JSON list of C-alpha atoms in Angstrom, two decimals:
[
{"chain": "I", "resi": 154, "resn": "MET", "atom": "CA", "xyz": [-0.61, 5.54, 12.28]},
{"chain": "I", "resi": 155, "resn": "LYS", "atom": "CA", "xyz": [-3.61, 3.62, 13.62]},
{"chain": "I", "resi": 156, "resn": "VAL", "atom": "CA", "xyz": [-4.55, 0.14, 12.48]},
{"chain": "I", "resi": 157, "resn": "LYS", "atom": "CA", "xyz": [-8.02, 1.36, 11.44]},
{"chain": "I", "resi": 158, "resn": "GLU", "atom": "CA", "xyz": [-6.30, 3.40, 8.73]},
{"chain": "I", "resi": 159, "resn": "ILE", "atom": "CA", "xyz": [-4.65, 0.37, 7.11]},
{"chain": "I", "resi": 160, "resn": "MET", "atom": "CA", "xyz": [-6.91, -2.60, 7.89]},
{"chain": "I", "resi": 161, "resn": "ASP", "atom": "CA", "xyz": [-8.94, -4.49, 5.32]},
{"chain": "I", "resi": 162, "resn": "ARG", "atom": "CA", "xyz": [-12.62, -3.72, 5.83]},
{"chain": "I", "resi": 163, "resn": "ASP", "atom": "CA", "xyz": [-13.87, -6.27, 3.32]},
{"chain": "I", "resi": 164, "resn": "ILE", "atom": "CA", "xyz": [-13.62, -9.21, 5.69]},
{"chain": "I", "resi": 165, "resn": "THR", "atom": "CA", "xyz": [-14.66, -12.82, 5.71]},
{"chain": "I", "resi": 166, "resn": "ALA", "atom": "CA", "xyz": [-15.34, -14.76, 8.88]},
{"chain": "I", "resi": 167, "resn": "VAL", "atom": "CA", "xyz": [-16.79, -18.13, 9.77]},
{"chain": "I", "resi": 168, "resn": "THR", "atom": "CA", "xyz": [-18.97, -19.39, 12.59]},
{"chain": "I", "resi": 169, "resn": "PRO", "atom": "CA", "xyz": [-17.91, -22.31, 14.79]},
{"chain": "I", "resi": 170, "resn": "ASP", "atom": "CA", "xyz": [-20.41, -24.59, 13.03]},
{"chain": "I", "resi": 171, "resn": "PHE", "atom": "CA", "xyz": [-18.69, -24.36, 9.63]},
{"chain": "I", "resi": 172, "resn": "THR", "atom": "CA", "xyz": [-16.96, -27.58, 8.63]},
{"chain": "I", "resi": 173, "resn": "VAL", "atom": "CA", "xyz": [-13.23, -27.83, 8.11]},
{"chain": "I", "resi": 174, "resn": "GLY", "atom": "CA", "xyz": [-13.92, -28.69, 4.47]},
{"chain": "I", "resi": 175, "resn": "ASP", "atom": "CA", "xyz": [-15.97, -25.51, 4.00]},
{"chain": "I", "resi": 176, "resn": "LEU", "atom": "CA", "xyz": [-13.29, -23.52, 5.79]},
{"chain": "I", "resi": 177, "resn": "ILE", "atom": "CA", "xyz": [-10.58, -24.78, 3.44]},
{"chain": "I", "resi": 178, "resn": "GLU", "atom": "CA", "xyz": [-12.67, -23.79, 0.42]},
{"chain": "I", "resi": 179, "resn": "ILE", "atom": "CA", "xyz": [-13.12, -20.27, 1.85]},
{"chain": "I", "resi": 180, "resn": "LEU", "atom": "CA", "xyz": [-9.39, -19.94, 2.60]},
{"chain": "I", "resi": 181, "resn": "VAL", "atom": "CA", "xyz": [-8.60, -20.86, -1.01]},
{"chain": "I", "resi": 182, "resn": "LEU", "atom": "CA", "xyz": [-11.34, -18.66, -2.49]},
{"chain": "I", "resi": 183, "resn": "HIS", "atom": "CA", "xyz": [-10.23, -15.59, -0.52]},
{"chain": "I", "resi": 184, "resn": "ARG", "atom": "CA", "xyz": [-6.51, -16.41, -0.69]},
{"chain": "I", "resi": 185, "resn": "VAL", "atom": "CA", "xyz": [-5.95, -15.99, 3.04]},
{"chain": "I", "resi": 186, "resn": "SER", "atom": "CA", "xyz": [-4.13, -18.11, 5.58]},
{"chain": "I", "resi": 187, "resn": "GLY", "atom": "CA", "xyz": [-6.64, -17.80, 8.41]},
{"chain": "I", "resi": 188, "resn": "LEU", "atom": "CA", "xyz": [-10.03, -16.47, 9.41]},
{"chain": "I", "resi": 189, "resn": "PRO", "atom": "CA", "xyz": [-11.72, -15.14, 12.51]},
{"chain": "I", "resi": 190, "resn": "VAL", "atom": "CA", "xyz": [-14.49, -17.20, 14.07]},
{"chain": "I", "resi": 191, "resn": "VAL", "atom": "CA", "xyz": [-17.47, -15.11, 15.18]},
{"chain": "I", "resi": 192, "resn": "ASP", "atom": "CA", "xyz": [-20.79, -15.58, 16.94]},
{"chain": "I", "resi": 193, "resn": "ASP", "atom": "CA", "xyz": [-24.13, -14.29, 15.63]},
{"chain": "I", "resi": 194, "resn": "GLU", "atom": "CA", "xyz": [-23.36, -10.72, 16.82]},
{"chain": "I", "resi": 195, "resn": "CYS", "atom": "CA", "xyz": [-19.90, -10.62, 15.18]},
{"chain": "I", "resi": 196, "resn": "ASN", "atom": "CA", "xyz": [-18.07, -11.01, 18.48]},
{"chain": "I", "resi": 197, "resn": "ILE", "atom": "CA", "xyz": [-14.72, -12.72, 17.96]},
{"chain": "I", "resi": 198, "resn": "ILE", "atom": "CA", "xyz": [-14.72, -16.12, 19.65]},
{"chain": "I", "resi": 199, "resn": "GLY", "atom": "CA", "xyz": [-11.68, -17.66, 17.98]},
{"chain": "I", "resi": 200, "resn": "PHE", "atom": "CA", "xyz": [-9.33, -17.81, 15.03]},
{"chain": "I", "resi": 201, "resn": "VAL", "atom": "CA", "xyz": [-8.49, -20.69, 12.72]},
{"chain": "I", "resi": 202, "resn": "SER", "atom": "CA", "xyz": [-5.54, -20.95, 10.35]},
{"chain": "I", "resi": 203, "resn": "GLU", "atom": "CA", "xyz": [-4.02, -23.30, 7.81]},
{"chain": "I", "resi": 204, "resn": "LYS", "atom": "CA", "xyz": [-1.53, -24.28, 10.47]},
{"chain": "I", "resi": 205, "resn": "ASP", "atom": "CA", "xyz": [-4.35, -25.39, 12.80]},
{"chain": "I", "resi": 206, "resn": "ILE", "atom": "CA", "xyz": [-5.77, -27.61, 10.05]},
{"chain": "I", "resi": 207, "resn": "ILE", "atom": "CA", "xyz": [-2.38, -29.14, 9.26]},
{"chain": "I", "resi": 208, "resn": "GLU", "atom": "CA", "xyz": [-1.74, -29.83, 12.93]},
{"chain": "I", "resi": 209, "resn": "MET", "atom": "CA", "xyz": [-5.12, -31.55, 13.21]},
{"chain": "I", "resi": 210, "resn": "ALA", "atom": "CA", "xyz": [-4.46, -33.63, 10.09]},
{"chain": "I", "resi": 211, "resn": "LEU", "atom": "CA", "xyz": [-0.95, -34.60, 11.21]},
{"chain": "I", "resi": 212, "resn": "PRO", "atom": "CA", "xyz": [-0.95, -34.83, 14.99]},
{"chain": "I", "resi": 213, "resn": "GLY", "atom": "CA", "xyz": [2.54, -35.69, 16.14]},
{"chain": "I", "resi": 214, "resn": "TYR", "atom": "CA", "xyz": [4.00, -35.12, 12.68]},
{"chain": "I", "resi": 215, "resn": "ALA", "atom": "CA", "xyz": [3.76, -31.33, 12.74]},
{"chain": "I", "resi": 216, "resn": "ALA", "atom": "CA", "xyz": [6.94, -31.00, 14.81]},
{"chain": "I", "resi": 217, "resn": "TYR", "atom": "CA", "xyz": [8.83, -33.28, 12.41]},
{"chain": "I", "resi": 218, "resn": "LEU", "atom": "CA", "xyz": [7.71, -31.25, 9.41]},
{"chain": "I", "resi": 219, "resn": "ARG", "atom": "CA", "xyz": [9.56, -28.28, 10.83]},
{"chain": "I", "resi": 220, "resn": "LYS", "atom": "CA", "xyz": [12.79, -30.32, 10.95]},
{"chain": "I", "resi": 221, "resn": "ILE", "atom": "CA", "xyz": [12.61, -32.67, 7.97]},
{"chain": "I", "resi": 222, "resn": "SER", "atom": "CA", "xyz": [12.00, -31.32, 4.48]},
{"chain": "I", "resi": 223, "resn": "PHE", "atom": "CA", "xyz": [9.95, -34.27, 3.18]},
{"chain": "I", "resi": 224, "resn": "ILE", "atom": "CA", "xyz": [8.26, -37.19, 4.90]},
{"chain": "I", "resi": 225, "resn": "PRO", "atom": "CA", "xyz": [6.52, -39.48, 2.36]},
{"chain": "I", "resi": 226, "resn": "ASP", "atom": "CA", "xyz": [4.54, -41.37, 5.00]},
{"chain": "I", "resi": 227, "resn": "GLY", "atom": "CA", "xyz": [3.54, -38.09, 6.61]},
{"chain": "I", "resi": 228, "resn": "LEU", "atom": "CA", "xyz": [2.13, -36.85, 3.32]},
{"chain": "I", "resi": 229, "resn": "ARG", "atom": "CA", "xyz": [0.07, -40.03, 2.82]},
{"chain": "I", "resi": 230, "resn": "ILE", "atom": "CA", "xyz": [-1.21, -39.83, 6.38]},
{"chain": "I", "resi": 231, "resn": "MET", "atom": "CA", "xyz": [-2.08, -36.16, 5.95]},
{"chain": "I", "resi": 232, "resn": "ILE", "atom": "CA", "xyz": [-4.11, -36.84, 2.79]},
{"chain": "I", "resi": 233, "resn": "LYS", "atom": "CA", "xyz": [-6.00, -39.64, 4.53]},
{"chain": "I", "resi": 234, "resn": "ASN", "atom": "CA", "xyz": [-6.58, -37.54, 7.65]},
{"chain": "I", "resi": 235, "resn": "MET", "atom": "CA", "xyz": [-7.70, -34.48, 5.66]},
{"chain": "I", "resi": 236, "resn": "LYS", "atom": "CA", "xyz": [-10.59, -36.53, 4.30]},
{"chain": "I", "resi": 237, "resn": "SER", "atom": "CA", "xyz": [-11.48, -37.72, 7.79]},
{"chain": "I", "resi": 238, "resn": "ILE", "atom": "CA", "xyz": [-11.49, -34.24, 9.35]},
{"chain": "I", "resi": 239, "resn": "ALA", "atom": "CA", "xyz": [-13.30, -32.43, 6.52]},
{"chain": "I", "resi": 240, "resn": "ASP", "atom": "CA", "xyz": [-16.67, -32.85, 8.28]},
{"chain": "I", "resi": 241, "resn": "LYS", "atom": "CA", "xyz": [-15.44, -31.76, 11.71]},
{"chain": "I", "resi": 242, "resn": "SER", "atom": "CA", "xyz": [-16.54, -28.35, 12.92]},
{"chain": "I", "resi": 243, "resn": "VAL", "atom": "CA", "xyz": [-14.33, -25.29, 13.07]},
{"chain": "I", "resi": 244, "resn": "ARG", "atom": "CA", "xyz": [-15.15, -25.23, 16.81]},
{"chain": "I", "resi": 245, "resn": "GLU", "atom": "CA", "xyz": [-12.94, -28.31, 17.21]},
{"chain": "I", "resi": 246, "resn": "ILE", "atom": "CA", "xyz": [-9.78, -26.71, 15.80]},
{"chain": "I", "resi": 247, "resn": "MET", "atom": "CA", "xyz": [-10.09, -22.96, 16.35]},
{"chain": "I", "resi": 248, "resn": "LYS", "atom": "CA", "xyz": [-7.78, -21.19, 18.76]},
{"chain": "I", "resi": 249, "resn": "SER", "atom": "CA", "xyz": [-9.75, -19.49, 21.50]},
{"chain": "I", "resi": 250, "resn": "PRO", "atom": "CA", "xyz": [-9.52, -16.84, 22.70]},
{"chain": "I", "resi": 251, "resn": "ALA", "atom": "CA", "xyz": [-8.29, -15.23, 19.52]},
{"chain": "I", "resi": 252, "resn": "ILE", "atom": "CA", "xyz": [-5.44, -12.75, 19.49]},
{"chain": "I", "resi": 253, "resn": "VAL", "atom": "CA", "xyz": [-7.04, -9.48, 18.40]},
{"chain": "I", "resi": 254, "resn": "VAL", "atom": "CA", "xyz": [-6.12, -5.81, 18.15]},
{"chain": "I", "resi": 255, "resn": "ASP", "atom": "CA", "xyz": [-8.27, -2.79, 18.78]},
{"chain": "I", "resi": 256, "resn": "GLN", "atom": "CA", "xyz": [-8.85, -0.49, 15.82]},
{"chain": "I", "resi": 257, "resn": "ASP", "atom": "CA", "xyz": [-7.12, 2.34, 17.68]},
{"chain": "I", "resi": 258, "resn": "ALA", "atom": "CA", "xyz": [-3.87, 0.40, 18.20]},
{"chain": "I", "resi": 259, "resn": "THR", "atom": "CA", "xyz": [-0.83, 1.85, 16.48]},
{"chain": "I", "resi": 260, "resn": "THR", "atom": "CA", "xyz": [0.88, 0.02, 13.64]},
{"chain": "I", "resi": 261, "resn": "LEU", "atom": "CA", "xyz": [3.94, -0.45, 15.86]},
{"chain": "I", "resi": 262, "resn": "GLU", "atom": "CA", "xyz": [1.79, -2.09, 18.55]},
{"chain": "I", "resi": 263, "resn": "VAL", "atom": "CA", "xyz": [0.26, -4.38, 15.94]},
{"chain": "I", "resi": 264, "resn": "ALA", "atom": "CA", "xyz": [3.68, -5.30, 14.54]},
{"chain": "I", "resi": 265, "resn": "HIS", "atom": "CA", "xyz": [4.86, -6.18, 18.05]},
{"chain": "I", "resi": 266, "resn": "ILE", "atom": "CA", "xyz": [1.81, -8.43, 18.66]},
{"chain": "I", "resi": 267, "resn": "MET", "atom": "CA", "xyz": [2.18, -10.15, 15.28]},
{"chain": "I", "resi": 268, "resn": "PHE", "atom": "CA", "xyz": [5.85, -10.92, 15.58]},
{"chain": "I", "resi": 269, "resn": "LYS", "atom": "CA", "xyz": [5.66, -11.85, 19.27]},
{"chain": "I", "resi": 270, "resn": "ASN", "atom": "CA", "xyz": [2.88, -14.36, 18.53]},
{"chain": "I", "resi": 271, "resn": "ASN", "atom": "CA", "xyz": [4.17, -15.41, 15.08]},
{"chain": "I", "resi": 272, "resn": "VAL", "atom": "CA", "xyz": [0.88, -14.66, 13.31]},
{"chain": "I", "resi": 273, "resn": "ARG", "atom": "CA", "xyz": [0.33, -13.34, 9.79]},
{"chain": "I", "resi": 274, "resn": "ARG", "atom": "CA", "xyz": [-3.16, -11.88, 10.19]},
{"chain": "I", "resi": 275, "resn": "LEU", "atom": "CA", "xyz": [-5.04, -10.38, 13.09]},
{"chain": "I", "resi": 276, "resn": "PRO", "atom": "CA", "xyz": [-8.72, -9.57, 13.56]},
{"chain": "I", "resi": 277, "resn": "VAL", "atom": "CA", "xyz": [-9.35, -5.90, 14.31]},
{"chain": "I", "resi": 278, "resn": "VAL", "atom": "CA", "xyz": [-12.11, -5.13, 16.79]},
{"chain": "I", "resi": 279, "resn": "LYS", "atom": "CA", "xyz": [-14.12, -2.21, 18.06]},
{"chain": "I", "resi": 280, "resn": "ASP", "atom": "CA", "xyz": [-15.91, -2.91, 21.34]},
{"chain": "I", "resi": 281, "resn": "GLY", "atom": "CA", "xyz": [-15.23, -6.64, 20.84]},
{"chain": "I", "resi": 282, "resn": "LYS", "atom": "CA", "xyz": [-16.90, -6.74, 17.41]},
{"chain": "I", "resi": 283, "resn": "LEU", "atom": "CA", "xyz": [-15.03, -7.64, 14.23]},
{"chain": "I", "resi": 284, "resn": "VAL", "atom": "CA", "xyz": [-14.48, -4.55, 12.06]},
{"chain": "I", "resi": 285, "resn": "GLY", "atom": "CA", "xyz": [-11.48, -5.54, 9.95]},
{"chain": "I", "resi": 286, "resn": "MET", "atom": "CA", "xyz": [-8.38, -7.63, 9.41]},
{"chain": "I", "resi": 287, "resn": "VAL", "atom": "CA", "xyz": [-4.76, -6.54, 9.34]},
{"chain": "I", "resi": 288, "resn": "SER", "atom": "CA", "xyz": [-1.95, -8.51, 7.72]},
{"chain": "I", "resi": 289, "resn": "ARG", "atom": "CA", "xyz": [1.81, -8.31, 7.75]},
{"chain": "I", "resi": 290, "resn": "ALA", "atom": "CA", "xyz": [1.58, -6.94, 4.19]},
{"chain": "I", "resi": 291, "resn": "ASN", "atom": "CA", "xyz": [-0.73, -4.14, 5.42]},
{"chain": "I", "resi": 292, "resn": "LEU", "atom": "CA", "xyz": [1.89, -3.26, 8.03]},
{"chain": "I", "resi": 293, "resn": "LEU", "atom": "CA", "xyz": [4.80, -3.31, 5.59]},
{"chain": "I", "resi": 294, "resn": "PHE", "atom": "CA", "xyz": [2.95, -1.05, 3.18]},
{"chain": "I", "resi": 295, "resn": "SER", "atom": "CA", "xyz": [2.03, 1.36, 5.99]},
{"chain": "I", "resi": 296, "resn": "PHE", "atom": "CA", "xyz": [5.68, 1.54, 7.08]},
{"chain": "I", "resi": 297, "resn": "LEU", "atom": "CA", "xyz": [6.69, 2.32, 3.50]},
{"chain": "I", "resi": 298, "resn": "GLU", "atom": "CA", "xyz": [4.03, 5.05, 3.28]},
{"chain": "I", "resi": 299, "resn": "GLU", "atom": "CA", "xyz": [5.05, 6.53, 6.64]},
{"chain": "I", "resi": 300, "resn": "GLY", "atom": "CA", "xyz": [8.66, 6.68, 5.44]},
{"chain": "I", "resi": 301, "resn": "GLU", "atom": "CA", "xyz": [7.64, 8.67, 2.36]},
{"chain": "I", "resi": 302, "resn": "GLU", "atom": "CA", "xyz": [5.69, 11.20, 4.44]},
{"chain": "I", "resi": 303, "resn": "SER", "atom": "CA", "xyz": [8.61, 11.93, 6.78]}
]
């Protein structure tokens, strides 16, 4: 099965000039963990995730958070830093170049890319332009559907 058969076509993206505060609101509104960053022609120029925001708000603490279940000082610092980074641009925290998949990639190829790079969502492109998004949930559902057809 091709990724274009399972991807979400109703997509949201941001430009690099969006603020981190605006980005967080969009992530919450759309209930997603990350968004593609595009230029004026919908070319993918980056990707930004919740993890990128947390790492910017807690530089140096992000590694500890993976090892220690609760750091009270880290939480206070994160709250303070979140307010200070809210006006920064997405350009400052996005990962570039973004990891993307072509719409004609197979679901197995997409699964390999996702798990190899430890990402939950991937932008889907056609000729470099954003045409959709694919998530781990999309993949799991497609594997379930493929199993029923066999």
